[in-house]
JSON list of C-alpha atoms and ligand atoms in Angstrom, two decimals:
[
{"chain": "A", "resi": 47, "resn": "UNK", "atom": "CA", "xyz": [17.27, -73.94, 210.43]},
{"chain": "A", "resi": 48, "resn": "UNK", "atom": "CA", "xyz": [19.86, -71.34, 209.45]},
{"chain": "A", "resi": 49, "resn": "UNK", "atom": "CA", "xyz": [21.34, -69.21, 212.21]},
{"chain": "A", "resi": 50, "resn": "UNK", "atom": "CA", "xyz": [20.04, -65.63, 212.39]},
{"chain": "A", "resi": 51, "resn": "UNK", "atom": "CA", "xyz": [23.10, -63.41, 212.42]},
{"chain": "A", "resi": 52, "resn": "UNK", "atom": "CA", "xyz": [23.81, -59.82, 213.35]},
{"chain": "A", "resi": 53, "resn": "UNK", "atom": "CA", "xyz": [25.42, -58.16, 210.36]},
{"chain": "A", "resi": 54, "resn": "UNK", "atom": "CA", "xyz": [27.16, -54.78, 210.87]},
{"chain": "A", "resi": 55, "resn": "UNK", "atom": "CA", "xyz": [27.99, -52.43, 208.00]},
{"chain": "A", "resi": 56, "resn": "UNK", "atom": "CA", "xyz": [30.03, -49.34, 208.81]},
{"chain": "A", "resi": 57, "resn": "UNK", "atom": "CA", "xyz": [31.66, -46.74, 206.62]},
{"chain": "A", "resi": 58, "resn": "UNK", "atom": "CA", "xyz": [31.56, -43.10, 205.49]},
{"chain": "A", "resi": 59, "resn": "UNK", "atom": "CA", "xyz": [28.54, -41.54, 203.79]},
{"chain": "A", "resi": 60, "resn": "UNK", "atom": "CA", "xyz": [27.89, -42.45, 200.18]},
{"chain": "A", "resi": 61, "resn": "UNK", "atom": "CA", "xyz": [29.86, -45.70, 200.30]},
{"chain": "A", "resi": 62, "resn": "UNK", "atom": "CA", "xyz": [26.68, -47.67, 199.47]},
{"chain": "A", "resi": 63, "resn": "UNK", "atom": "CA", "xyz": [25.77, -48.85, 202.97]},
{"chain": "A", "resi": 64, "resn": "UNK", "atom": "CA", "xyz": [22.02, -48.07, 202.76]},
{"chain": "A", "resi": 65, "resn": "UNK", "atom": "CA", "xyz": [21.49, -49.68, 199.39]},
{"chain": "A", "resi": 66, "resn": "UNK", "atom": "CA", "xyz": [23.47, -52.77, 200.29]},
{"chain": "A", "resi": 67, "resn": "UNK", "atom": "CA", "xyz": [21.99, -53.29, 203.73]},
{"chain": "A", "resi": 68, "resn": "UNK", "atom": "CA", "xyz": [18.49, -53.09, 202.17]},
{"chain": "A", "resi": 69, "resn": "UNK", "atom": "CA", "xyz": [19.44, -55.59, 199.48]},
{"chain": "A", "resi": 70, "resn": "UNK", "atom": "CA", "xyz": [21.07, -57.93, 202.00]},
{"chain": "A", "resi": 71, "resn": "UNK", "atom": "CA", "xyz": [18.11, -57.75, 204.38]},
{"chain": "A", "resi": 72, "resn": "UNK", "atom": "CA", "xyz": [15.70, -58.52, 201.58]},
{"chain": "A", "resi": 73, "resn": "UNK", "atom": "CA", "xyz": [17.86, -61.41, 200.30]},
{"chain": "A", "resi": 74, "resn": "UNK", "atom": "CA", "xyz": [18.27, -62.95, 203.74]},
{"chain": "A", "resi": 75, "resn": "UNK", "atom": "CA", "xyz": [14.79, -62.04, 205.00]},
{"chain": "A", "resi": 76, "resn": "UNK", "atom": "CA", "xyz": [16.36, -60.03, 207.81]},
{"chain": "A", "resi": 77, "resn": "UNK", "atom": "CA", "xyz": [15.34, -56.72, 209.41]},
{"chain": "A", "resi": 78, "resn": "UNK", "atom": "CA", "xyz": [17.22, -53.67, 208.09]},
{"chain": "A", "resi": 79, "resn": "UNK", "atom": "CA", "xyz": [18.12, -50.87, 210.48]},
{"chain": "A", "resi": 80, "resn": "UNK", "atom": "CA", "xyz": [19.49, -47.66, 208.98]},
{"chain": "A", "resi": 81, "resn": "UNK", "atom": "CA", "xyz": [20.99, -46.02, 212.10]},
{"chain": "A", "resi": 82, "resn": "UNK", "atom": "CA", "xyz": [21.90, -42.85, 210.22]},
{"chain": "A", "resi": 83, "resn": "UNK", "atom": "CA", "xyz": [18.20, -42.32, 209.63]},
{"chain": "A", "resi": 84, "resn": "UNK", "atom": "CA", "xyz": [17.63, -42.51, 213.37]},
{"chain": "A", "resi": 85, "resn": "UNK", "atom": "CA", "xyz": [20.16, -39.72, 214.01]},
{"chain": "A", "resi": 86, "resn": "UNK", "atom": "CA", "xyz": [18.63, -37.77, 211.15]},
{"chain": "A", "resi": 87, "resn": "UNK", "atom": "CA", "xyz": [15.15, -38.11, 212.72]},
{"chain": "A", "resi": 88, "resn": "UNK", "atom": "CA", "xyz": [16.56, -36.71, 216.01]},
{"chain": "A", "resi": 89, "resn": "UNK", "atom": "CA", "xyz": [18.09, -33.79, 214.11]},
{"chain": "A", "resi": 90, "resn": "UNK", "atom": "CA", "xyz": [14.77, -33.09, 212.35]},
{"chain": "A", "resi": 91, "resn": "UNK", "atom": "CA", "xyz": [12.88, -33.23, 215.65]},
{"chain": "A", "resi": 92, "resn": "UNK", "atom": "CA", "xyz": [15.45, -30.89, 217.21]},
{"chain": "A", "resi": 93, "resn": "UNK", "atom": "CA", "xyz": [15.22, -28.37, 214.38]},
{"chain": "A", "resi": 94, "resn": "UNK", "atom": "CA", "xyz": [11.42, -28.37, 214.57]},
{"chain": "A", "resi": 95, "resn": "UNK", "atom": "CA", "xyz": [11.58, -27.90, 218.35]},
{"chain": "A", "resi": 96, "resn": "UNK", "atom": "CA", "xyz": [14.13, -25.07, 218.00]},
{"chain": "A", "resi": 97, "resn": "UNK", "atom": "CA", "xyz": [16.82, -27.00, 219.93]},
{"chain": "A", "resi": 98, "resn": "UNK", "atom": "CA", "xyz": [20.42, -26.07, 219.11]},
{"chain": "A", "resi": 99, "resn": "UNK", "atom": "CA", "xyz": [22.60, -28.90, 217.86]},
{"chain": "A", "resi": 100, "resn": "UNK", "atom": "CA", "xyz": [25.08, -28.45, 220.73]},
{"chain": "A", "resi": 101, "resn": "UNK", "atom": "CA", "xyz": [22.46, -28.35, 223.54]},
{"chain": "A", "resi": 102, "resn": "UNK", "atom": "CA", "xyz": [23.04, -31.95, 224.62]},
{"chain": "A", "resi": 103, "resn": "UNK", "atom": "CA", "xyz": [20.79, -31.76, 227.67]},
{"chain": "A", "resi": 104, "resn": "UNK", "atom": "CA", "xyz": [17.84, -30.60, 225.67]},
{"chain": "A", "resi": 105, "resn": "UNK", "atom": "CA", "xyz": [18.62, -33.22, 222.99]},
{"chain": "A", "resi": 106, "resn": "UNK", "atom": "CA", "xyz": [18.71, -35.93, 225.62]},
{"chain": "A", "resi": 107, "resn": "UNK", "atom": "CA", "xyz": [15.26, -34.91, 226.86]},
{"chain": "A", "resi": 108, "resn": "UNK", "atom": "CA", "xyz": [14.03, -34.80, 223.26]},
{"chain": "A", "resi": 109, "resn": "UNK", "atom": "CA", "xyz": [15.28, -38.35, 222.63]},
{"chain": "A", "resi": 110, "resn": "UNK", "atom": "CA", "xyz": [13.21, -39.54, 225.56]},
{"chain": "A", "resi": 111, "resn": "UNK", "atom": "CA", "xyz": [9.93, -38.25, 224.15]},
{"chain": "A", "resi": 112, "resn": "UNK", "atom": "CA", "xyz": [10.15, -38.94, 220.39]},
{"chain": "A", "resi": 113, "resn": "UNK", "atom": "CA", "xyz": [9.21, -42.19, 218.66]},
{"chain": "A", "resi": 114, "resn": "UNK", "atom": "CA", "xyz": [11.31, -43.43, 215.75]},
{"chain": "A", "resi": 115, "resn": "UNK", "atom": "CA", "xyz": [10.05, -46.36, 213.71]},
{"chain": "A", "resi": 116, "resn": "UNK", "atom": "CA", "xyz": [10.89, -48.14, 210.46]},
{"chain": "A", "resi": 117, "resn": "UNK", "atom": "CA", "xyz": [8.10, -49.38, 208.18]},
{"chain": "A", "resi": 118, "resn": "UNK", "atom": "CA", "xyz": [8.46, -51.17, 204.88]},
{"chain": "A", "resi": 119, "resn": "UNK", "atom": "CA", "xyz": [6.29, -49.74, 202.11]},
{"chain": "A", "resi": 120, "resn": "UNK", "atom": "CA", "xyz": [6.19, -51.77, 198.89]},
{"chain": "A", "resi": 121, "resn": "UNK", "atom": "CA", "xyz": [9.59, -53.25, 199.82]},
{"chain": "A", "resi": 122, "resn": "UNK", "atom": "CA", "xyz": [11.12, -49.85, 200.53]},
{"chain": "A", "resi": 123, "resn": "UNK", "atom": "CA", "xyz": [12.25, -48.91, 204.04]},
{"chain": "A", "resi": 124, "resn": "UNK", "atom": "CA", "xyz": [10.55, -45.73, 205.37]},
{"chain": "A", "resi": 125, "resn": "UNK", "atom": "CA", "xyz": [11.40, -43.78, 208.52]},
{"chain": "A", "resi": 126, "resn": "UNK", "atom": "CA", "xyz": [8.67, -42.47, 210.78]},
{"chain": "A", "resi": 127, "resn": "UNK", "atom": "CA", "xyz": [8.96, -39.80, 213.48]},
{"chain": "A", "resi": 128, "resn": "UNK", "atom": "CA", "xyz": [6.09, -39.55, 215.91]},
{"chain": "A", "resi": 129, "resn": "UNK", "atom": "CA", "xyz": [3.63, -41.10, 213.48]},
{"chain": "A", "resi": 130, "resn": "UNK", "atom": "CA", "xyz": [4.79, -39.08, 210.44]},
{"chain": "A", "resi": 131, "resn": "UNK", "atom": "CA", "xyz": [6.71, -40.44, 207.45]},
{"chain": "A", "resi": 132, "resn": "UNK", "atom": "CA", "xyz": [9.84, -38.21, 207.39]},
{"chain": "A", "resi": 133, "resn": "UNK", "atom": "CA", "xyz": [11.90, -40.28, 204.90]},
{"chain": "A", "resi": 134, "resn": "UNK", "atom": "CA", "xyz": [12.32, -37.33, 202.51]},
{"chain": "A", "resi": 135, "resn": "UNK", "atom": "CA", "xyz": [12.48, -34.54, 205.08]},
{"chain": "A", "resi": 136, "resn": "UNK", "atom": "CA", "xyz": [15.53, -36.04, 206.77]},
{"chain": "A", "resi": 137, "resn": "UNK", "atom": "CA", "xyz": [17.58, -36.26, 203.53]},
{"chain": "A", "resi": 138, "resn": "UNK", "atom": "CA", "xyz": [18.18, -32.62, 202.65]},
{"chain": "A", "resi": 139, "resn": "UNK", "atom": "CA", "xyz": [21.81, -31.33, 202.64]},
{"chain": "A", "resi": 140, "resn": "UNK", "atom": "CA", "xyz": [20.95, -29.02, 205.58]},
{"chain": "A", "resi": 141, "resn": "UNK", "atom": "CA", "xyz": [19.64, -31.95, 207.60]},
{"chain": "A", "resi": 142, "resn": "UNK", "atom": "CA", "xyz": [22.82, -33.93, 206.81]},
{"chain": "A", "resi": 143, "resn": "UNK", "atom": "CA", "xyz": [24.99, -31.25, 208.30]},
{"chain": "A", "resi": 144, "resn": "UNK", "atom": "CA", "xyz": [22.77, -30.80, 211.32]},
{"chain": "A", "resi": 145, "resn": "UNK", "atom": "CA", "xyz": [22.71, -34.57, 211.89]},
{"chain": "A", "resi": 146, "resn": "UNK", "atom": "CA", "xyz": [26.48, -34.76, 211.98]},
{"chain": "A", "resi": 147, "resn": "UNK", "atom": "CA", "xyz": [26.48, -32.16, 214.80]},
{"chain": "A", "resi": 148, "resn": "UNK", "atom": "CA", "xyz": [23.62, -33.80, 216.72]},
{"chain": "A", "resi": 149, "resn": "UNK", "atom": "CA", "xyz": [25.27, -37.25, 216.42]},
{"chain": "A", "resi": 150, "resn": "UNK", "atom": "CA", "xyz": [28.38, -35.92, 218.17]},
{"chain": "A", "resi": 151, "resn": "UNK", "atom": "CA", "xyz": [26.41, -35.53, 221.41]},
{"chain": "A", "resi": 152, "resn": "UNK", "atom": "CA", "xyz": [27.16, -38.43, 223.81]},
{"chain": "A", "resi": 153, "resn": "UNK", "atom": "CA", "xyz": [23.64, -38.39, 225.32]},
{"chain": "A", "resi": 154, "resn": "UNK", "atom": "CA", "xyz": [22.03, -38.71, 221.87]},
{"chain": "A", "resi": 155, "resn": "UNK", "atom": "CA", "xyz": [24.33, -41.60, 221.00]},
{"chain": "A", "resi": 156, "resn": "UNK", "atom": "CA", "xyz": [23.53, -43.37, 224.25]},
{"chain": "A", "resi": 157, "resn": "UNK", "atom": "CA", "xyz": [19.81, -43.15, 223.57]},
{"chain": "A", "resi": 158, "resn": "UNK", "atom": "CA", "xyz": [20.14, -44.33, 219.96]},
{"chain": "A", "resi": 159, "resn": "UNK", "atom": "CA", "xyz": [22.56, -47.16, 220.78]},
{"chain": "A", "resi": 160, "resn": "UNK", "atom": "CA", "xyz": [20.06, -48.42, 223.38]},
{"chain": "A", "resi": 161, "resn": "UNK", "atom": "CA", "xyz": [17.27, -48.47, 220.80]},
{"chain": "A", "resi": 162, "resn": "UNK", "atom": "CA", "xyz": [19.48, -50.14, 218.20]},
{"chain": "A", "resi": 163, "resn": "UNK", "atom": "CA", "xyz": [20.49, -52.88, 220.62]},
{"chain": "A", "resi": 164, "resn": "UNK", "atom": "CA", "xyz": [16.83, -53.55, 221.42]},
{"chain": "A", "resi": 165, "resn": "UNK", "atom": "CA", "xyz": [15.93, -53.67, 217.72]},
{"chain": "A", "resi": 166, "resn": "UNK", "atom": "CA", "xyz": [18.75, -56.08, 216.90]},
{"chain": "A", "resi": 167, "resn": "UNK", "atom": "CA", "xyz": [18.83, -58.26, 219.99]},
{"chain": "A", "resi": 168, "resn": "UNK", "atom": "CA", "xyz": [17.11, -61.25, 218.40]},
{"chain": "A", "resi": 169, "resn": "UNK", "atom": "CA", "xyz": [19.53, -61.41, 215.44]},
{"chain": "A", "resi": 170, "resn": "UNK", "atom": "CA", "xyz": [18.40, -61.73, 211.86]},
{"chain": "A", "resi": 171, "resn": "UNK", "atom": "CA", "xyz": [19.29, -58.11, 211.34]},
{"chain": "A", "resi": 172, "resn": "UNK", "atom": "CA", "xyz": [21.45, -55.90, 209.18]},
{"chain": "A", "resi": 173, "resn": "UNK", "atom": "CA", "xyz": [22.49, -52.64, 210.83]},
{"chain": "A", "resi": 174, "resn": "UNK", "atom": "CA", "xyz": [24.36, -49.91, 208.99]},
{"chain": "A", "resi": 175, "resn": "UNK", "atom": "CA", "xyz": [26.04, -46.82, 210.39]},
{"chain": "A", "resi": 176, "resn": "UNK", "atom": "CA", "xyz": [29.38, -45.61, 211.74]},
{"chain": "A", "resi": 177, "resn": "UNK", "atom": "CA", "xyz": [29.83, -47.44, 215.06]},
{"chain": "A", "resi": 178, "resn": "UNK", "atom": "CA", "xyz": [27.87, -50.67, 214.63]},
{"chain": "A", "resi": 179, "resn": "UNK", "atom": "CA", "xyz": [30.79, -53.10, 214.68]},
{"chain": "A", "resi": 180, "resn": "UNK", "atom": "CA", "xyz": [32.77, -51.01, 217.17]},
{"chain": "A", "resi": 181, "resn": "UNK", "atom": "CA", "xyz": [30.15, -49.94, 219.75]},
{"chain": "A", "resi": 182, "resn": "UNK", "atom": "CA", "xyz": [26.59, -51.08, 219.13]},
{"chain": "A", "resi": 183, "resn": "UNK", "atom": "CA", "xyz": [27.25, -54.77, 218.39]},
{"chain": "A", "resi": 184, "resn": "UNK", "atom": "CA", "xyz": [30.97, -55.50, 218.83]},
{"chain": "A", "resi": 185, "resn": "UNK", "atom": "CA", "xyz": [29.91, -59.19, 218.99]},
{"chain": "A", "resi": 186, "resn": "UNK", "atom": "CA", "xyz": [28.28, -59.08, 215.51]},
{"chain": "A", "resi": 187, "resn": "UNK", "atom": "CA", "xyz": [29.04, -62.28, 213.63]},
{"chain": "A", "resi": 188, "resn": "UNK", "atom": "CA", "xyz": [29.74, -60.42, 210.37]},
{"chain": "A", "resi": 189, "resn": "UNK", "atom": "CA", "xyz": [31.22, -56.94, 210.07]},
{"chain": "A", "resi": 190, "resn": "UNK", "atom": "CA", "xyz": [31.83, -55.02, 206.86]},
{"chain": "A", "resi": 191, "resn": "UNK", "atom": "CA", "xyz": [33.63, -51.77, 206.39]},
{"chain": "A", "resi": 192, "resn": "UNK", "atom": "CA", "xyz": [32.44, -50.23, 203.12]},
{"chain": "A", "resi": 193, "resn": "UNK", "atom": "CA", "xyz": [34.32, -47.31, 201.59]},
{"chain": "A", "resi": 194, "resn": "UNK", "atom": "CA", "xyz": [34.88, -45.50, 198.29]},
{"chain": "A", "resi": 195, "resn": "UNK", "atom": "CA", "xyz": [36.79, -42.42, 197.18]},
{"chain": "A", "resi": 196, "resn": "UNK", "atom": "CA", "xyz": [35.30, -39.06, 198.31]},
{"chain": "A", "resi": 197, "resn": "UNK", "atom": "CA", "xyz": [34.68, -38.16, 194.66]},
{"chain": "A", "resi": 198, "resn": "UNK", "atom": "CA", "xyz": [32.75, -41.33, 193.94]},
{"chain": "A", "resi": 199, "resn": "UNK", "atom": "CA", "xyz": [30.71, -40.93, 197.14]},
{"chain": "A", "resi": 200, "resn": "UNK", "atom": "CA", "xyz": [29.96, -37.26, 196.45]},
{"chain": "A", "resi": 201, "resn": "UNK", "atom": "CA", "xyz": [28.85, -38.10, 192.91]},
{"chain": "A", "resi": 202, "resn": "UNK", "atom": "CA", "xyz": [26.48, -40.81, 194.23]},
{"chain": "A", "resi": 203, "resn": "UNK", "atom": "CA", "xyz": [25.00, -38.38, 196.75]},
{"chain": "A", "resi": 204, "resn": "UNK", "atom": "CA", "xyz": [24.62, -35.77, 194.02]},
{"chain": "A", "resi": 205, "resn": "UNK", "atom": "CA", "xyz": [22.80, -38.25, 191.74]},
{"chain": "A", "resi": 206, "resn": "UNK", "atom": "CA", "xyz": [20.53, -39.27, 194.61]},
{"chain": "A", "resi": 207, "resn": "UNK", "atom": "CA", "xyz": [19.62, -35.67, 195.52]},
{"chain": "A", "resi": 208, "resn": "UNK", "atom": "CA", "xyz": [19.04, -34.54, 191.94]},
{"chain": "A", "resi": 209, "resn": "UNK", "atom": "CA", "xyz": [16.93, -37.64, 191.27]},
{"chain": "A", "resi": 210, "resn": "UNK", "atom": "CA", "xyz": [14.79, -36.46, 194.19]},
{"chain": "A", "resi": 211, "resn": "UNK", "atom": "CA", "xyz": [14.37, -33.11, 192.47]},
{"chain": "A", "resi": 212, "resn": "UNK", "atom": "CA", "xyz": [16.81, -31.10, 194.62]},
{"chain": "A", "resi": 213, "resn": "UNK", "atom": "CA", "xyz": [19.05, -28.53, 192.91]},
{"chain": "A", "resi": 214, "resn": "UNK", "atom": "CA", "xyz": [22.58, -29.06, 194.13]},
{"chain": "A", "resi": 215, "resn": "UNK", "atom": "CA", "xyz": [26.12, -28.47, 192.88]},
{"chain": "A", "resi": 216, "resn": "UNK", "atom": "CA", "xyz": [28.38, -31.49, 192.29]},
{"chain": "A", "resi": 217, "resn": "UNK", "atom": "CA", "xyz": [31.61, -29.97, 193.70]},
{"chain": "A", "resi": 218, "resn": "UNK", "atom": "CA", "xyz": [29.73, -28.58, 196.70]},
{"chain": "A", "resi": 219, "resn": "UNK", "atom": "CA", "xyz": [28.21, -32.02, 197.37]},
{"chain": "A", "resi": 220, "resn": "UNK", "atom": "CA", "xyz": [31.69, -33.63, 197.23]},
{"chain": "A", "resi": 221, "resn": "UNK", "atom": "CA", "xyz": [32.99, -30.96, 199.64]},
{"chain": "A", "resi": 222, "resn": "UNK", "atom": "CA", "xyz": [30.08, -31.56, 202.02]},
{"chain": "A", "resi": 223, "resn": "UNK", "atom": "CA", "xyz": [30.71, -35.31, 201.99]},
{"chain": "A", "resi": 224, "resn": "UNK", "atom": "CA", "xyz": [34.38, -34.65, 202.89]},
{"chain": "A", "resi": 225, "resn": "UNK", "atom": "CA", "xyz": [33.46, -32.19, 205.65]},
{"chain": "A", "resi": 226, "resn": "UNK", "atom": "CA", "xyz": [30.99, -34.66, 207.16]},
{"chain": "A", "resi": 227, "resn": "UNK", "atom": "CA", "xyz": [33.63, -37.47, 206.98]},
{"chain": "A", "resi": 228, "resn": "UNK", "atom": "CA", "xyz": [36.10, -35.33, 208.95]},
{"chain": "A", "resi": 229, "resn": "UNK", "atom": "CA", "xyz": [33.50, -34.38, 211.55]},
{"chain": "A", "resi": 230, "resn": "UNK", "atom": "CA", "xyz": [32.31, -37.99, 211.93]},
{"chain": "A", "resi": 231, "resn": "UNK", "atom": "CA", "xyz": [35.89, -39.30, 212.19]},
{"chain": "A", "resi": 232, "resn": "UNK", "atom": "CA", "xyz": [37.27, -36.60, 214.49]},
{"chain": "A", "resi": 233, "resn": "UNK", "atom": "CA", "xyz": [34.48, -36.50, 217.07]},
{"chain": "A", "resi": 234, "resn": "UNK", "atom": "CA", "xyz": [35.16, -37.62, 220.63]},
{"chain": "A", "resi": 235, "resn": "UNK", "atom": "CA", "xyz": [32.30, -40.11, 221.07]},
{"chain": "A", "resi": 236, "resn": "UNK", "atom": "CA", "xyz": [32.16, -43.23, 218.89]},
{"chain": "A", "resi": 237, "resn": "UNK", "atom": "CA", "xyz": [34.01, -41.76, 215.89]},
{"chain": "A", "resi": 238, "resn": "UNK", "atom": "CA", "xyz": [33.83, -43.48, 212.54]},
{"chain": "A", "resi": 239, "resn": "UNK", "atom": "CA", "xyz": [36.54, -46.13, 212.52]},
{"chain": "A", "resi": 240, "resn": "UNK", "atom": "CA", "xyz": [37.17, -49.43, 210.85]},
{"chain": "A", "resi": 241, "resn": "UNK", "atom": "CA", "xyz": [36.83, -52.33, 213.29]},
{"chain": "A", "resi": 242, "resn": "UNK", "atom": "CA", "xyz": [39.90, -54.57, 213.14]},
{"chain": "A", "resi": 243, "resn": "UNK", "atom": "CA", "xyz": [37.82, -57.67, 212.47]},
{"chain": "A", "resi": 244, "resn": "UNK", "atom": "CA", "xyz": [35.74, -56.05, 209.69]},
{"chain": "A", "resi": 245, "resn": "UNK", "atom": "CA", "xyz": [35.91, -57.23, 206.08]},
{"chain": "A", "resi": 246, "resn": "UNK", "atom": "CA", "xyz": [36.89, -54.12, 204.07]},
{"chain": "A", "resi": 247, "resn": "UNK", "atom": "CA", "xyz": [35.33, -53.48, 200.69]},
{"chain": "A", "resi": 248, "resn": "UNK", "atom": "CA", "xyz": [36.27, -50.52, 198.48]},
{"chain": "A", "resi": 249, "resn": "UNK", "atom": "CA", "xyz": [33.30, -49.91, 196.18]},
{"chain": "A", "resi": 250, "resn": "UNK", "atom": "CA", "xyz": [34.84, -47.05, 194.14]},
{"chain": "A", "resi": 251, "resn": "UNK", "atom": "CA", "xyz": [34.91, -49.02, 190.89]},
{"chain": "A", "resi": 252, "resn": "UNK", "atom": "CA", "xyz": [32.44, -51.79, 191.78]},
{"chain": "A", "resi": 253, "resn": "UNK", "atom": "CA", "xyz": [28.84, -52.15, 190.83]},
{"chain": "A", "resi": 254, "resn": "UNK", "atom": "CA", "xyz": [26.20, -52.75, 193.55]},
{"chain": "A", "resi": 255, "resn": "UNK", "atom": "CA", "xyz": [25.76, -56.32, 192.29]},
{"chain": "A", "resi": 256, "resn": "UNK", "atom": "CA", "xyz": [29.50, -56.98, 192.61]},
{"chain": "A", "resi": 257, "resn": "UNK", "atom": "CA", "xyz": [29.59, -55.69, 196.19]},
{"chain": "A", "resi": 258, "resn": "UNK", "atom": "CA", "xyz": [26.43, -57.63, 197.06]},
{"chain": "A", "resi": 259, "resn": "UNK", "atom": "CA", "xyz": [27.90, -60.88, 195.67]},
{"chain": "A", "resi": 260, "resn": "UNK", "atom": "CA", "xyz": [31.09, -60.37, 197.70]},
{"chain": "A", "resi": 261, "resn": "UNK", "atom": "CA", "xyz": [29.11, -59.70, 200.89]},
{"chain": "A", "resi": 262, "resn": "UNK", "atom": "CA", "xyz": [26.81, -62.69, 200.41]},
{"chain": "A", "resi": 263, "resn": "UNK", "atom": "CA", "xyz": [29.86, -64.95, 199.95]},
{"chain": "A", "resi": 264, "resn": "UNK", "atom": "CA", "xyz": [31.30, -63.76, 203.30]},
{"chain": "A", "resi": 265, "resn": "UNK", "atom": "CA", "xyz": [27.94, -64.23, 205.07]},
{"chain": "A", "resi": 266, "resn": "UNK", "atom": "CA", "xyz": [27.44, -67.70, 203.60]},
{"chain": "A", "resi": 267, "resn": "UNK", "atom": "CA", "xyz": [30.91, -68.66, 204.81]},
{"chain": "A", "resi": 268, "resn": "UNK", "atom": "CA", "xyz": [30.15, -67.40, 208.35]},
{"chain": "A", "resi": 269, "resn": "UNK", "atom": "CA", "xyz": [26.84, -69.29, 208.46]},
{"chain": "A", "resi": 270, "resn": "UNK", "atom": "CA", "xyz": [28.62, -72.48, 207.39]},
{"chain": "A", "resi": 271, "resn": "UNK", "atom": "CA", "xyz": [31.47, -71.89, 209.87]},
{"chain": "A", "resi": 272, "resn": "UNK", "atom": "CA", "xyz": [28.87, -71.49, 212.64]},
{"chain": "A", "resi": 273, "resn": "UNK", "atom": "CA", "xyz": [27.08, -74.68, 211.70]},
{"chain": "A", "resi": 274, "resn": "UNK", "atom": "CA", "xyz": [30.32, -76.67, 211.75]},
{"chain": "A", "resi": 275, "resn": "UNK", "atom": "CA", "xyz": [31.45, -75.24, 215.12]},
{"chain": "B", "resi": 421, "resn": "DC", "atom": "O1", "xyz": [24.51, -42.56, 207.07]},
{"chain": "B", "resi": 421, "resn": "DC", "atom": "P1", "xyz": [23.95, -41.14, 207.08]},
{"chain": "B", "resi": 421, "resn": "DC", "atom": "O2", "xyz": [24.65, -40.22, 206.09]},
{"chain": "B", "resi": 421, "resn": "DC", "atom": "O3", "xyz": [22.46, -41.11, 206.92]},
{"chain": "B", "resi": 421, "resn": "DC", "atom": "O4", "xyz": [24.27, -40.60, 208.55]},
{"chain": "B", "resi": 421, "resn": "DC", "atom": "C1", "xyz": [23.89, -39.30, 208.98]},
{"chain": "B", "resi": 421, "resn": "DC", "atom": "C2", "xyz": [24.82, -38.81, 210.01]},
{"chain": "B", "resi": 421, "resn": "DC", "atom": "O5", "xyz": [24.66, -39.56, 211.23]},
{"chain": "B", "resi": 421, "resn": "DC", "atom": "C3", "xyz": [26.32, -38.86, 209.70]},
{"chain": "B", "resi": 421, "resn": "DC", "atom": "O6", "xyz": [26.84, -37.57, 209.77]},
{"chain": "B", "resi": 421, "resn": "DC", "atom": "C4", "xyz": [26.93, -39.72, 210.76]},
{"chain": "B", "resi": 421, "resn": "DC", "atom": "C5", "xyz": [25.88, -39.93, 211.77]},
{"chain": "B", "resi": 421, "resn": "DC", "atom": "N1", "xyz": [25.83, -41.33, 212.20]},
{"chain": "B", "resi": 421, "resn": "DC", "atom": "C6", "xyz": [26.45, -41.68, 213.33]},
{"chain": "B", "resi": 421, "resn": "DC", "atom": "O7", "xyz": [27.12, -40.87, 213.96]},
{"chain": "B", "resi": 421, "resn": "DC", "atom": "N2", "xyz": [26.41, -42.95, 213.81]},
{"chain": "B", "resi": 421, "resn": "DC", "atom": "C7", "xyz": [25.70, -43.87, 213.14]},
{"chain": "B", "resi": 421, "resn": "DC", "atom": "N3", "xyz": [25.65, -45.14, 213.60]},
{"chain": "B", "resi": 421, "resn": "DC", "atom": "C8", "xyz": [25.05, -43.54, 211.92]},
{"chain": "B", "resi": 421, "resn": "DC", "atom": "C9", "xyz": [25.12, -42.24, 211.47]}
]
């Protein structure tokens, strides 16, 4: 039987992490964990409860009493918060900015990292985020660092939001992507960084299929290496 690996995908927003981790998970019959969606669910719960994004104590208490789950619906990953499907509600530009602030809180990170480790403990899992290979699963057998130019990432986000019927401005979306990158990279706790042992892929001019093929080749190689060892 093939080994069930832990696959970590890190990188800035809009680099293609969500799409590729879903495709990889489907191809390998693994579980897919979108950790950004978990931080987004916390941010949504905080905004509904009227908790400020810098009130780490209140956020910590909130994390203890909310329930975040992933369910697959017709092959598509959906995020549930306390029994409600919040997959769309967590994706607005306002929620993106709020999430970046909430995710800077050490107590929130501790709670989410604990959950992520539980969800991935058995292996056979693809996790995507900012600190998977560096903090959550430093022992992951395969680590990718996916990036692309800020313009390409902003354009992808813009296409995604407009496809969902939101009216947004392209330049403003690019600027927001850049602002979020700086906040995620400059924060004190678990900032976005490229693990030394990660395979770097720049997807600026690549199609999703090209990136997927490259990733599958790396994974296949690791599975074979493990079987020979
Ligand atoms: O991947 P995303 O855009 O859905 O992530 C939303 C925010 O959550 C982003 O600002 C960074 C933060 N995040 C994080 O700090 N750590 C993770 N593992 C995943 C996301």
